[in-house]
mmCIF file of C-alpha atoms and ligand atoms in Angstrom:
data_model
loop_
_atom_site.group_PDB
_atom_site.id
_atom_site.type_symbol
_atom_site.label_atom_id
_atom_site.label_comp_id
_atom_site.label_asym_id
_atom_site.label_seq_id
_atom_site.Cartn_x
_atom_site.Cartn_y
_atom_site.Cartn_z
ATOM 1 C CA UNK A 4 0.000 0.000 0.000
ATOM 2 C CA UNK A 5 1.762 2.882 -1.578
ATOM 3 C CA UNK A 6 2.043 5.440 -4.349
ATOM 4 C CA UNK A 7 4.686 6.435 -7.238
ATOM 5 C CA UNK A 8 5.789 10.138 -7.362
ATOM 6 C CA UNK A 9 4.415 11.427 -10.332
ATOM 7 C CA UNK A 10 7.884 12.178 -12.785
ATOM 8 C CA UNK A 11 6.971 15.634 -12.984
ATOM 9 C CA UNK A 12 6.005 16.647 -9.723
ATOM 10 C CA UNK A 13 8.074 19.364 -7.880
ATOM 11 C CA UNK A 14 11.458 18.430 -6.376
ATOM 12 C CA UNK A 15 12.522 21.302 -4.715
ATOM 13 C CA UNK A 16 10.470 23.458 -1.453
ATOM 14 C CA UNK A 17 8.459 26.270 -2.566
ATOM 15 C CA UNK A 18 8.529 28.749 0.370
ATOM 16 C CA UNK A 19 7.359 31.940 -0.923
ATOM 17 C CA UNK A 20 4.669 29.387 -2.778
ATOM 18 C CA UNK A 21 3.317 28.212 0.523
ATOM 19 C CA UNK A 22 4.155 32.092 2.607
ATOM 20 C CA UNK A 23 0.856 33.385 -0.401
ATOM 21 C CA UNK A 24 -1.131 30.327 -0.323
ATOM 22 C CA UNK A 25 -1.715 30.190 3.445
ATOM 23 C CA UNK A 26 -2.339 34.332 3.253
ATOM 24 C CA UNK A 27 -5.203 33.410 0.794
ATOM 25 C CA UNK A 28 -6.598 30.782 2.681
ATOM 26 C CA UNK A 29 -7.311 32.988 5.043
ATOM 27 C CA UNK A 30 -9.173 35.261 3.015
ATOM 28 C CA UNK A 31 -11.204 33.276 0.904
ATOM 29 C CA UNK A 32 -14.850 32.652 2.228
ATOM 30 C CA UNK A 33 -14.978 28.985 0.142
ATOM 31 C CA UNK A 34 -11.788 27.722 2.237
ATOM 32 C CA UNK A 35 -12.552 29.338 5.097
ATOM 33 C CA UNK A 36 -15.974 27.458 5.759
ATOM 34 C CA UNK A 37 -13.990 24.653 4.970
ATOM 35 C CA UNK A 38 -11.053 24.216 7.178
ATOM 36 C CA UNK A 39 -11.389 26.969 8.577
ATOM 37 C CA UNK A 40 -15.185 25.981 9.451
ATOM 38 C CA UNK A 41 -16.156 26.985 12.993
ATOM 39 C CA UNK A 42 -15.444 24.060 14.811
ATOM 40 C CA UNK A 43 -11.956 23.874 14.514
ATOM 41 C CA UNK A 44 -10.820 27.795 13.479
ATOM 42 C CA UNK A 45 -8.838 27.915 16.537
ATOM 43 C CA UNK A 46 -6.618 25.241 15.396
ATOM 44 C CA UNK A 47 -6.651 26.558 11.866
ATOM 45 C CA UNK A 48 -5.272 30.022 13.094
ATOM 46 C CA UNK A 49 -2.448 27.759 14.895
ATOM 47 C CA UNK A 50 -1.607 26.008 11.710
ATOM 48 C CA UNK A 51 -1.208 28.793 9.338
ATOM 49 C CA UNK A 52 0.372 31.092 11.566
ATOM 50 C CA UNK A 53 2.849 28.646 13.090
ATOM 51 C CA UNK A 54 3.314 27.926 9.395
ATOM 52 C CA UNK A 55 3.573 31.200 8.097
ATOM 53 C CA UNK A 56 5.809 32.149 10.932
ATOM 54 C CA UNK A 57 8.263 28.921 9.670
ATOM 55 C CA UNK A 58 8.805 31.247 6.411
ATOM 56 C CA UNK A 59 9.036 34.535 8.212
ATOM 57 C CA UNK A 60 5.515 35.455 6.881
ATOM 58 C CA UNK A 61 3.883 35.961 10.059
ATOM 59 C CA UNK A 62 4.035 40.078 10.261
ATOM 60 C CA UNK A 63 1.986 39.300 6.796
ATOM 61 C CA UNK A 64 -1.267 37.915 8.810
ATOM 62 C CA UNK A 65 -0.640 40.090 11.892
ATOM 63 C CA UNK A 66 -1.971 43.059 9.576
ATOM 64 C CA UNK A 67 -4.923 41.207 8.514
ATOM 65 C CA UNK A 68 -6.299 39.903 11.756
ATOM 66 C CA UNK A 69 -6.794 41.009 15.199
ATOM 67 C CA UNK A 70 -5.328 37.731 17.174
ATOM 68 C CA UNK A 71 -6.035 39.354 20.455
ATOM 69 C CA UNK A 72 -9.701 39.966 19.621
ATOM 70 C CA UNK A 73 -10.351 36.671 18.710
ATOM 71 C CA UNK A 74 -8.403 34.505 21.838
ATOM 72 C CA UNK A 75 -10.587 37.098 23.646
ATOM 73 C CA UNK A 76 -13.904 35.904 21.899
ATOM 74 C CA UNK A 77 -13.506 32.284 22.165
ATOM 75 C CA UNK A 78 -12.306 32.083 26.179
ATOM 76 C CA UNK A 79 -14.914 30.678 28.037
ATOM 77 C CA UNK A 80 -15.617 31.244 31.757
ATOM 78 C CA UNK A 81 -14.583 27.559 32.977
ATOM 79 C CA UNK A 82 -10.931 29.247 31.569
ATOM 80 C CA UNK A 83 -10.975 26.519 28.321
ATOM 81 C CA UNK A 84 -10.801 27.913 24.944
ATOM 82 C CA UNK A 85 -13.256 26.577 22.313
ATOM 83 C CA UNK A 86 -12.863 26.806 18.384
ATOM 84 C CA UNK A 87 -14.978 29.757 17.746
ATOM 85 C CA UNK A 88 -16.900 32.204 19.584
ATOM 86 C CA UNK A 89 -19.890 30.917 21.360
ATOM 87 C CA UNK A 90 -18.827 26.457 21.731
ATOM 88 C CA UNK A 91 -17.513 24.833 24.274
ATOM 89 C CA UNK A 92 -14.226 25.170 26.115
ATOM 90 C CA UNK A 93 -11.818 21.301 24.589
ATOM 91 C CA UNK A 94 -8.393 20.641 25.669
ATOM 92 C CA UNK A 95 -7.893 20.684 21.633
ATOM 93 C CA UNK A 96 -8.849 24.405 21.296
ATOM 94 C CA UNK A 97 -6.895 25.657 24.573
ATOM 95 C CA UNK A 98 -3.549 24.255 23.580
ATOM 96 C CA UNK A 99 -4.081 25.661 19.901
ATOM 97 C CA UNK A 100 -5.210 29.060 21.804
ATOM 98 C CA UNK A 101 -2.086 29.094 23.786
ATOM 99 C CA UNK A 102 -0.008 28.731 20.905
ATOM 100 C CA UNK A 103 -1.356 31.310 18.757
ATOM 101 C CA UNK A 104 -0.810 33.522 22.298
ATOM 102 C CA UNK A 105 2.485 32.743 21.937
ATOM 103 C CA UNK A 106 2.678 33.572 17.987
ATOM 104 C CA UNK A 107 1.508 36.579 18.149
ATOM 105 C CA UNK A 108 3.402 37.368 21.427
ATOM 106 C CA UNK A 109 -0.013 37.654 23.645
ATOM 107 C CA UNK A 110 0.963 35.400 26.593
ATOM 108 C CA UNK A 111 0.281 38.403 28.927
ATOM 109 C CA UNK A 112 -3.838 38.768 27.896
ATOM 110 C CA UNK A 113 -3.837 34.904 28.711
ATOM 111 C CA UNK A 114 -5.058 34.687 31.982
ATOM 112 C CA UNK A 115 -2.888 31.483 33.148
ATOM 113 C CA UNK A 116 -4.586 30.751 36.435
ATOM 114 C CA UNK A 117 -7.985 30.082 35.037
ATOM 115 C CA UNK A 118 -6.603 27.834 31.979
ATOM 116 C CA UNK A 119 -4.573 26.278 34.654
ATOM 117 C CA UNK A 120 -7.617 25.430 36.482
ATOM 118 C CA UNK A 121 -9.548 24.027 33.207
ATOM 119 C CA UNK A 122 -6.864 21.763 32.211
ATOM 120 C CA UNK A 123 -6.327 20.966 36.214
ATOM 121 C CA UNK A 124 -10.414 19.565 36.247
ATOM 122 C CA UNK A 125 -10.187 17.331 33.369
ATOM 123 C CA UNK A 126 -7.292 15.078 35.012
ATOM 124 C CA UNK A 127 -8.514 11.916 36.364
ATOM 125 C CA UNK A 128 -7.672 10.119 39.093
ATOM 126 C CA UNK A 129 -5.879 7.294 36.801
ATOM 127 C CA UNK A 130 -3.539 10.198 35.584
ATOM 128 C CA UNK A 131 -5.238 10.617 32.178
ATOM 129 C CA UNK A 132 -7.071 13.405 30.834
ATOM 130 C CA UNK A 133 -10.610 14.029 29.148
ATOM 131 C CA UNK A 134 -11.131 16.855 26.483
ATOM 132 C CA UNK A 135 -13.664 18.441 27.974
ATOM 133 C CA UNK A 136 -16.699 17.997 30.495
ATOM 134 C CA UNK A 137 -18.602 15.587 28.360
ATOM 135 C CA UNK A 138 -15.507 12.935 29.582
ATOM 136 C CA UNK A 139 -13.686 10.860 26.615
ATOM 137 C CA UNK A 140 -10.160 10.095 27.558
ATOM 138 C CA UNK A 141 -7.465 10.259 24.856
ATOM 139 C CA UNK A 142 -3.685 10.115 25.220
ATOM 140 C CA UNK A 143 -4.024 13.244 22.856
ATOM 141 C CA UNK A 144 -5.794 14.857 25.791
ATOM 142 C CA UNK A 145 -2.281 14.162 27.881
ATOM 143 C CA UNK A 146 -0.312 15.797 25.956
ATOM 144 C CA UNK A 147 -2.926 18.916 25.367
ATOM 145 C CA UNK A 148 -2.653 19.425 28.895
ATOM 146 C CA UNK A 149 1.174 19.199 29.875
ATOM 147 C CA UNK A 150 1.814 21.203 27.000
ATOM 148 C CA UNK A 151 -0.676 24.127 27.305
ATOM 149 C CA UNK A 152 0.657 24.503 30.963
ATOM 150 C CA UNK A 153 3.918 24.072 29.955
ATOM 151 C CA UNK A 154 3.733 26.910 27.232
ATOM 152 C CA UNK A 155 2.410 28.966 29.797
ATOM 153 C CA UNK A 156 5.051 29.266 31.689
ATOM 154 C CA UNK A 157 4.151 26.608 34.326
ATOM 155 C CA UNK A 158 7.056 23.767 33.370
ATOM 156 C CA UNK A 159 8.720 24.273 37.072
ATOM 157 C CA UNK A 160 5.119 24.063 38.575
ATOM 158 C CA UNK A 161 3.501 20.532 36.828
ATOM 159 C CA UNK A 162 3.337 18.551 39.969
ATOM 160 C CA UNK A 163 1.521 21.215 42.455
ATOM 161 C CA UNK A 164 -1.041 22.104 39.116
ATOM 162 C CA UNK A 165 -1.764 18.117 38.464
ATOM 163 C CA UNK A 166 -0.690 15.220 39.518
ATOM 164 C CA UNK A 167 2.206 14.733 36.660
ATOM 165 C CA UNK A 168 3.539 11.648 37.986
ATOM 166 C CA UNK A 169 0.033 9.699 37.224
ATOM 167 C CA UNK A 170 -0.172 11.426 34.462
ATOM 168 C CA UNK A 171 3.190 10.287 32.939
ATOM 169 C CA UNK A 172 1.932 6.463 34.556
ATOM 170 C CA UNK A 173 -0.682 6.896 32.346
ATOM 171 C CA UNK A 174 1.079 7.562 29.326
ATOM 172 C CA UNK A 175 3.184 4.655 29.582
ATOM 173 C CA UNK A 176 0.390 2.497 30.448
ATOM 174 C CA UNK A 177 -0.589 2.855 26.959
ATOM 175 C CA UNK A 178 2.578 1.691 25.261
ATOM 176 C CA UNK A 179 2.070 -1.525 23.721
ATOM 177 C CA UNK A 180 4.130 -4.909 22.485
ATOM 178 C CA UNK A 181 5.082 -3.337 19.109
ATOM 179 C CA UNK A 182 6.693 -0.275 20.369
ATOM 180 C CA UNK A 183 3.819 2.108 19.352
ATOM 181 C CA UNK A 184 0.976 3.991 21.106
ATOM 182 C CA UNK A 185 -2.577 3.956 21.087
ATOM 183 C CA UNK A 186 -5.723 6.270 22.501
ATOM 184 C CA UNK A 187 -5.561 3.921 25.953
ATOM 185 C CA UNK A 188 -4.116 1.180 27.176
ATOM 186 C CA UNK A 189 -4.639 -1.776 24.944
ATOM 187 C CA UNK A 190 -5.813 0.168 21.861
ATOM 188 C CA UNK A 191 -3.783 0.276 18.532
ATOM 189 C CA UNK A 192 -0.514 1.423 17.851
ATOM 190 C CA UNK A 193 -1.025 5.080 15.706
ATOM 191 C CA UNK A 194 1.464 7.861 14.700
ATOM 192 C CA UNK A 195 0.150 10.697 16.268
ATOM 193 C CA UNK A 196 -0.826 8.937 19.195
ATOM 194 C CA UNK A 197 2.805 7.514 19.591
ATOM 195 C CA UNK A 198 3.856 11.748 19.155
ATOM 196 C CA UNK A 199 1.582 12.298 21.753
ATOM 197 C CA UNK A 200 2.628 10.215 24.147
ATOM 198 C CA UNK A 201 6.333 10.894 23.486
ATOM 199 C CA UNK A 202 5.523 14.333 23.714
ATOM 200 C CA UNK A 203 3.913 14.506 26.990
ATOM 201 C CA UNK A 204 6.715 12.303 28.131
ATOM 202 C CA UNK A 205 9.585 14.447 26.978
ATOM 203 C CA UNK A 206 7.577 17.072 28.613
ATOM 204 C CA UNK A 207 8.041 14.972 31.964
ATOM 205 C CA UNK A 208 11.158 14.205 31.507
ATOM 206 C CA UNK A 209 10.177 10.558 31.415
ATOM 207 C CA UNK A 210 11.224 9.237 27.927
ATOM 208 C CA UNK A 211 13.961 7.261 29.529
ATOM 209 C CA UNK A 212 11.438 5.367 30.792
ATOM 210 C CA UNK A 213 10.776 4.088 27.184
ATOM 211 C CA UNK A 214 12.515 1.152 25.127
ATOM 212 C CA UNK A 215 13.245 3.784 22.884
ATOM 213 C CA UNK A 216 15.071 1.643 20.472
ATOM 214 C CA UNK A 217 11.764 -0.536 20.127
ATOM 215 C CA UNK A 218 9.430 2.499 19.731
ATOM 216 C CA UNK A 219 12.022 4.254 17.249
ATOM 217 C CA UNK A 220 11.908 0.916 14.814
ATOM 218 C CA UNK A 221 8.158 1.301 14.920
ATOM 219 C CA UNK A 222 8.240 4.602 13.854
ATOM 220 C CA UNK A 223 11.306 4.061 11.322
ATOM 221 C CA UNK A 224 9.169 1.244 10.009
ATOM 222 C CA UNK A 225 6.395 3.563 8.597
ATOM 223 C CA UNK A 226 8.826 4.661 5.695
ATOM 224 C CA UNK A 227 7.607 3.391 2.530
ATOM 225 C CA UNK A 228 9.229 3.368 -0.954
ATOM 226 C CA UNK A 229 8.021 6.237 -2.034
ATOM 227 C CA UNK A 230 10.143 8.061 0.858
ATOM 228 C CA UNK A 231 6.777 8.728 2.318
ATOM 229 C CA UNK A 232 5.730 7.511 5.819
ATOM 230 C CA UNK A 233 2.548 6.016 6.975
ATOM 231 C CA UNK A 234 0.276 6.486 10.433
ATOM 232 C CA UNK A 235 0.129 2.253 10.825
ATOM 233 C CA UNK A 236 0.946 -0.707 8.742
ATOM 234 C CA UNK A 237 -0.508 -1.124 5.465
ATOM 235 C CA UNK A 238 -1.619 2.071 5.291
ATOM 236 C CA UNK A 239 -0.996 4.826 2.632
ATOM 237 C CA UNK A 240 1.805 7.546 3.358
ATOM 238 C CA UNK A 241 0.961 11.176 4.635
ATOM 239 C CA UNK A 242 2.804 14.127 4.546
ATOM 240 C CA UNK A 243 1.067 15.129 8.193
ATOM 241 C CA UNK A 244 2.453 11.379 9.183
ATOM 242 C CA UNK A 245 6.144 13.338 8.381
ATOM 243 C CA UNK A 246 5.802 15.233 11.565
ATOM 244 C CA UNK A 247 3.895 13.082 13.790
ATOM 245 C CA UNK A 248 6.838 10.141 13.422
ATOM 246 C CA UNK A 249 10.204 12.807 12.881
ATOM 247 C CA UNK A 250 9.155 14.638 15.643
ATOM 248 C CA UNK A 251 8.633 11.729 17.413
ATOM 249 C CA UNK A 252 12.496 10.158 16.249
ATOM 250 C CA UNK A 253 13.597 13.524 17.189
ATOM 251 C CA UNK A 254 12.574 13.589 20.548
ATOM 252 C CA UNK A 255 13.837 10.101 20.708
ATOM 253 C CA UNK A 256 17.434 11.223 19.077
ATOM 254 C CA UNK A 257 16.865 8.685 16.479
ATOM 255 C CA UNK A 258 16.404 11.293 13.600
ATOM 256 C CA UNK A 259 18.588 9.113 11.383
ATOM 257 C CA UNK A 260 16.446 6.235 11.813
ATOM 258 C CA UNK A 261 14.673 7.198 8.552
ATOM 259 C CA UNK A 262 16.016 8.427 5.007
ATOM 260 C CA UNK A 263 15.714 12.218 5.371
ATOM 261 C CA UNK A 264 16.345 13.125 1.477
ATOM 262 C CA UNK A 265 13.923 10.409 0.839
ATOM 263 C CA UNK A 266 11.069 11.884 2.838
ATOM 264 C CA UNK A 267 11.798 15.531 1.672
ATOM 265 C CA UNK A 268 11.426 14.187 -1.931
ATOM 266 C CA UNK A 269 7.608 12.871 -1.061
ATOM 267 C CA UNK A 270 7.021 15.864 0.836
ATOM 268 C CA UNK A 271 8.127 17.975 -2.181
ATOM 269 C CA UNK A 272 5.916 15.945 -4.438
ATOM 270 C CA UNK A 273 2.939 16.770 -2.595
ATOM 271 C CA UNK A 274 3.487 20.530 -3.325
ATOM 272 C CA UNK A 275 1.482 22.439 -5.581
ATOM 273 C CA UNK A 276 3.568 24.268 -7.822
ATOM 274 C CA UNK A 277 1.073 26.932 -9.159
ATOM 275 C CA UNK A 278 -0.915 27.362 -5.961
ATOM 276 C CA UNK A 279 1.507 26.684 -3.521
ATOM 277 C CA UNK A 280 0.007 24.598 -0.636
ATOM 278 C CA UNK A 281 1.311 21.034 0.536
ATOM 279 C CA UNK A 282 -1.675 18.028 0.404
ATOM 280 C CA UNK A 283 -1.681 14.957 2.248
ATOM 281 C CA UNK A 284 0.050 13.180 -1.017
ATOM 282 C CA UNK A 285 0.736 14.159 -4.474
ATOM 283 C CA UNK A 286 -2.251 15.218 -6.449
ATOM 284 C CA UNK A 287 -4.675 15.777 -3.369
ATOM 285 C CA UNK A 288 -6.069 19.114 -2.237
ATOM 286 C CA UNK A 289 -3.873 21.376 -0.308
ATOM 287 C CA UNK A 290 -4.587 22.629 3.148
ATOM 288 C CA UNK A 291 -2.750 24.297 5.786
ATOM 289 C CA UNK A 292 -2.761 21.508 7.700
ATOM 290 C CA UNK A 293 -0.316 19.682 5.679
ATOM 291 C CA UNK A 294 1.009 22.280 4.452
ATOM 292 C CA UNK A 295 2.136 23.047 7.964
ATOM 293 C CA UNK A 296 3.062 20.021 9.199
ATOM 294 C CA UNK A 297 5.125 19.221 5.815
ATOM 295 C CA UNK A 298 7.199 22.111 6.243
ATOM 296 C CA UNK A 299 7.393 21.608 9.797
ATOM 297 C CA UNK A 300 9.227 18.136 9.040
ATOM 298 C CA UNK A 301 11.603 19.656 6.184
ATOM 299 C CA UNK A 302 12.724 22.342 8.930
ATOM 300 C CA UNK A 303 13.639 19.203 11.516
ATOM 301 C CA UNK A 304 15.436 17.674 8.383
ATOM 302 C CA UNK A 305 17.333 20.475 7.558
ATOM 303 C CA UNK A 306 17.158 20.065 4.037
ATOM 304 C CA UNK A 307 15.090 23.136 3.127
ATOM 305 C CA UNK A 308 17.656 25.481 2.779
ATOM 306 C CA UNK A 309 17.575 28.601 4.966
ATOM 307 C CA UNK A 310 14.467 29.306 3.521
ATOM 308 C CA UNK A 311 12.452 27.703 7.187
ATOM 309 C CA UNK A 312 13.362 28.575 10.421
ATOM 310 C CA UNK A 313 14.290 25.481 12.851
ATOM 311 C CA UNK A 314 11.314 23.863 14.360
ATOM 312 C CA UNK A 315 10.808 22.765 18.364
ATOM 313 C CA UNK A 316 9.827 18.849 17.446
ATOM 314 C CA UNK A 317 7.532 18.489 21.304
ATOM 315 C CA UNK A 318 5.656 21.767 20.177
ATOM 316 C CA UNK A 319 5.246 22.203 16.647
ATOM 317 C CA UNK A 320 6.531 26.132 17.305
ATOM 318 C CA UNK A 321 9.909 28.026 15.780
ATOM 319 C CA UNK A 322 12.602 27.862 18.151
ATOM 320 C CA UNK A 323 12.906 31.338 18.793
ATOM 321 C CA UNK A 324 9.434 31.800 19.469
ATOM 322 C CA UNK A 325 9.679 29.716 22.429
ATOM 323 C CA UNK A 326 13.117 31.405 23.445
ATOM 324 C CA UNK A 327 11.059 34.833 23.135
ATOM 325 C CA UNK A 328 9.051 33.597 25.658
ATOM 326 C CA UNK A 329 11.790 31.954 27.754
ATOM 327 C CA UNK A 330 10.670 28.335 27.422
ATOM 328 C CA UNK A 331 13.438 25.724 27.422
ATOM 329 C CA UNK A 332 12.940 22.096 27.205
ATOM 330 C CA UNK A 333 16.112 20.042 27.730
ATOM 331 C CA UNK A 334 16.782 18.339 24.293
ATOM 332 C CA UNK A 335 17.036 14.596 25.093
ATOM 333 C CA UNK A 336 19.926 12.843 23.218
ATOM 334 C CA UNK A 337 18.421 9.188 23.344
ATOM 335 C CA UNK A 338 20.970 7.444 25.407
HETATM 336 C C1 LIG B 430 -7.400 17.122 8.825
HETATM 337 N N1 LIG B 430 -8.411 17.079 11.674
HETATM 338 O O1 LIG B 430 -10.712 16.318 12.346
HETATM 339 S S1 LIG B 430 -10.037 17.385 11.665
HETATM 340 C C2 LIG B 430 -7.367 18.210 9.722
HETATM 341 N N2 LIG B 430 -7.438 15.818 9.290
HETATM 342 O O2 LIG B 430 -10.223 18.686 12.180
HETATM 343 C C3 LIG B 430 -7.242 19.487 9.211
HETATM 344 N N3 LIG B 430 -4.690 13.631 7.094
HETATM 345 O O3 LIG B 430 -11.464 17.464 5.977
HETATM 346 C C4 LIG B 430 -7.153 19.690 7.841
HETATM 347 N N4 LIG B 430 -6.775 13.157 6.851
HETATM 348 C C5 LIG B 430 -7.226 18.623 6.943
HETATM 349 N N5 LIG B 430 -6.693 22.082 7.054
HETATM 350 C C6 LIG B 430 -7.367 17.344 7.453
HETATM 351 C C7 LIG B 430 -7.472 18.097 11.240
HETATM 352 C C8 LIG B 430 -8.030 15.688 11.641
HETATM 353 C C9 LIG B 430 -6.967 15.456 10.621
HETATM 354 C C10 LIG B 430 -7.864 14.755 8.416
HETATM 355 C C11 LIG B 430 -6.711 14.140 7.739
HETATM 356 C C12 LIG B 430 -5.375 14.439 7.874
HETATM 357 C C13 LIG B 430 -5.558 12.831 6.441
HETATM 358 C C14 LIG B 430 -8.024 12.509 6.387
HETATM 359 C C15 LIG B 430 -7.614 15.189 13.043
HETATM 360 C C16 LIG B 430 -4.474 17.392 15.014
HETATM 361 C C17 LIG B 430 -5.774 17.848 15.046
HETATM 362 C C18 LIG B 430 -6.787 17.147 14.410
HETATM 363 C C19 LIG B 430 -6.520 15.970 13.716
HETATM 364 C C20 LIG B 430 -5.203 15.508 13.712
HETATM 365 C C21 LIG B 430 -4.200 16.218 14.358
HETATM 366 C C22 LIG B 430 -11.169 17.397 7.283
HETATM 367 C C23 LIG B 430 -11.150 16.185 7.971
HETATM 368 C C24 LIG B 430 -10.832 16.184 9.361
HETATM 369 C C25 LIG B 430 -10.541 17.373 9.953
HETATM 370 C C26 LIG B 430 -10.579 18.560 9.287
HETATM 371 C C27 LIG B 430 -10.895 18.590 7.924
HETATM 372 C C28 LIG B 430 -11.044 16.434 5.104
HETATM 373 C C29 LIG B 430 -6.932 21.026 7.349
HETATM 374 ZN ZN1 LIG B 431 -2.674 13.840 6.754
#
């Protein structure tokens, strides 16, 4: 289960491609009922300005929207953010809402206590976390959490906020035989889940914890021929898959554990060369979705050029943006 790269399709990065099809997106009504579409705009801001803000583009969207205004809009008095104005608070939304704070340097109109005390009431007492009041539990939820409080500022204060060693338990409870992740313990093995997971244990400072050789061969394992990499056996390759499992090898310090140039080449092919945009795989629709995460994998390659900044792989957020805001997470090198 795989594709050929079509011969003609692009084989270099198109940054100033993607820098006016993500400034578009945004202003076109079509798209922006799409993606865009109420329920998950918060998230959508996240990816194309974390995206533009990879090509030095973010000044570009600062001018056309009021960031501030909007965070403002969509907090909700149990201190959760939800997608849009007027729905309910999700883990999701407040972790996207933090990071556009943080893009747009408006970490000071966050008020930290109250999303504190959101995230704090959704921990339960097996360590995981739900999304939101109506209760499903998600290793995706585990890593919302530690890393919205994290990118507030609150690294130094997990354990008095939640209780981060049951959390981190938790986590690990849901490793399985094969070296991957799933949604809880005993469920399938899945990229993002295993980036999840890794994430919110690098955020712990747990991932020694891990038999990180097993859980790296997983992950090196979804490299097909095409260069692309898949979410689970059999499956096709994705270009969003390209972050979930480098960022995940990266964490690990087993970035090498996959061909680079090989992946960059599927990402590449994915590209639309009039339009700009990345999609999923060559010949799909783009979206800023992939095109985020896409580029977000060429910057942790470091085969783009200096055309991308350099990436933080737990966050999904340029380096300096988190040094701006003085947030340091020891890089772990894996042995
Ligand atoms: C996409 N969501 O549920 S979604 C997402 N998918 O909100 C955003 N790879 O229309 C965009 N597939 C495009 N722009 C797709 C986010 C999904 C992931 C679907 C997808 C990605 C292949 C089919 C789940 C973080 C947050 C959310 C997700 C994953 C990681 C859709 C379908 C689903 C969604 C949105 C639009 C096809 C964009
Ligand atoms: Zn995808």
């Amino acid at each position: 289960t795989d594709i050929s790269l079509p011969a003609d399709a692009p084989k270099q990065l198109l940054p100033e491609k993607h820098a006016d099809f993500l400034l578009q997106y945004c202003s076109s009504q079509d798209n922006y009922e799409y993606v865009m579409t109420e329920y998950l705009r918060m998230s959508g801001l996240y990816w194309t300005a974390s995206a533009l803000d990879l090509l030095g583009r973010l000044p570009d969207l600062r001018q056309r929207m009021d960031a501030a205004a909007f965070l403002r809009d969509c907090a909700r008095p149990d201190g959760g953010y939800g997608p849009a104005p007027g729905h309910d608070s999700h883990l999701l939304y407040t972790l996207s809402a933090v990071q556009v704070a943080l893009l747009f340097d408006l970490r000071d109109s966050l008020d930290a206590g109250a999303i504190a005390g959101f995230v704090r009431g959704l921990q339960r007492p097996d360590g995981s976390f739900q999304g939101d009041r109506w209760g499903e539990v998600d290793t995706r939820f585990s890593f919302c959490a530690l890393a919205a409080l994290f990118l507030l500022g609150l690294g130094d204060r997990l354990d008095d906020l939640v209780d981060a060693r049951a959390a981190g338990d938790f986590v690990l409870t849901c490793a399985n035989w094969d070296g991957g992740f799933g949604t809880r313990p005993g469920s399938e093995s899945h990229s993002g889940q295993v980036y999840c997971c890794i994430g919110a244990l690098s955020i712990l400072g747990r991932l020694h914890e891990l038999d990180v050789d097993r859980t790296a061969l997983w992950l090196a394992e979804r490299q097909l021929a095409s260069g692309g990499l898949n979410g689970r056996p059999e499956k096709l390759p994705d270009v969003c898959y390209s972050w979930w499992v480098l960022a995940s090898l990266a964490m690990l310090g087993r970035l090498s554990w996959i061909s680079g140039e090989r992946l960059l080449r599927f990402v590449c092919a994915a590209q639309d060369p009039e339009a700009g945009g990345i999609a999923d795989r060559p010949g799909d629709l783009c979206d800023p979705f992939h095109t985020l995460f896409g580029l977000a994998g060429a910057s942790l390659l470091r085969l783009g050029g200096d055309s991308l900044k350099a990436i933080n792989p737990t966050f999904c957020l340029p380096v300096d943006c988190l040094d701006r805001h003085g947030l340091r997470l020891p890089l772990w090198t894996g042995d």
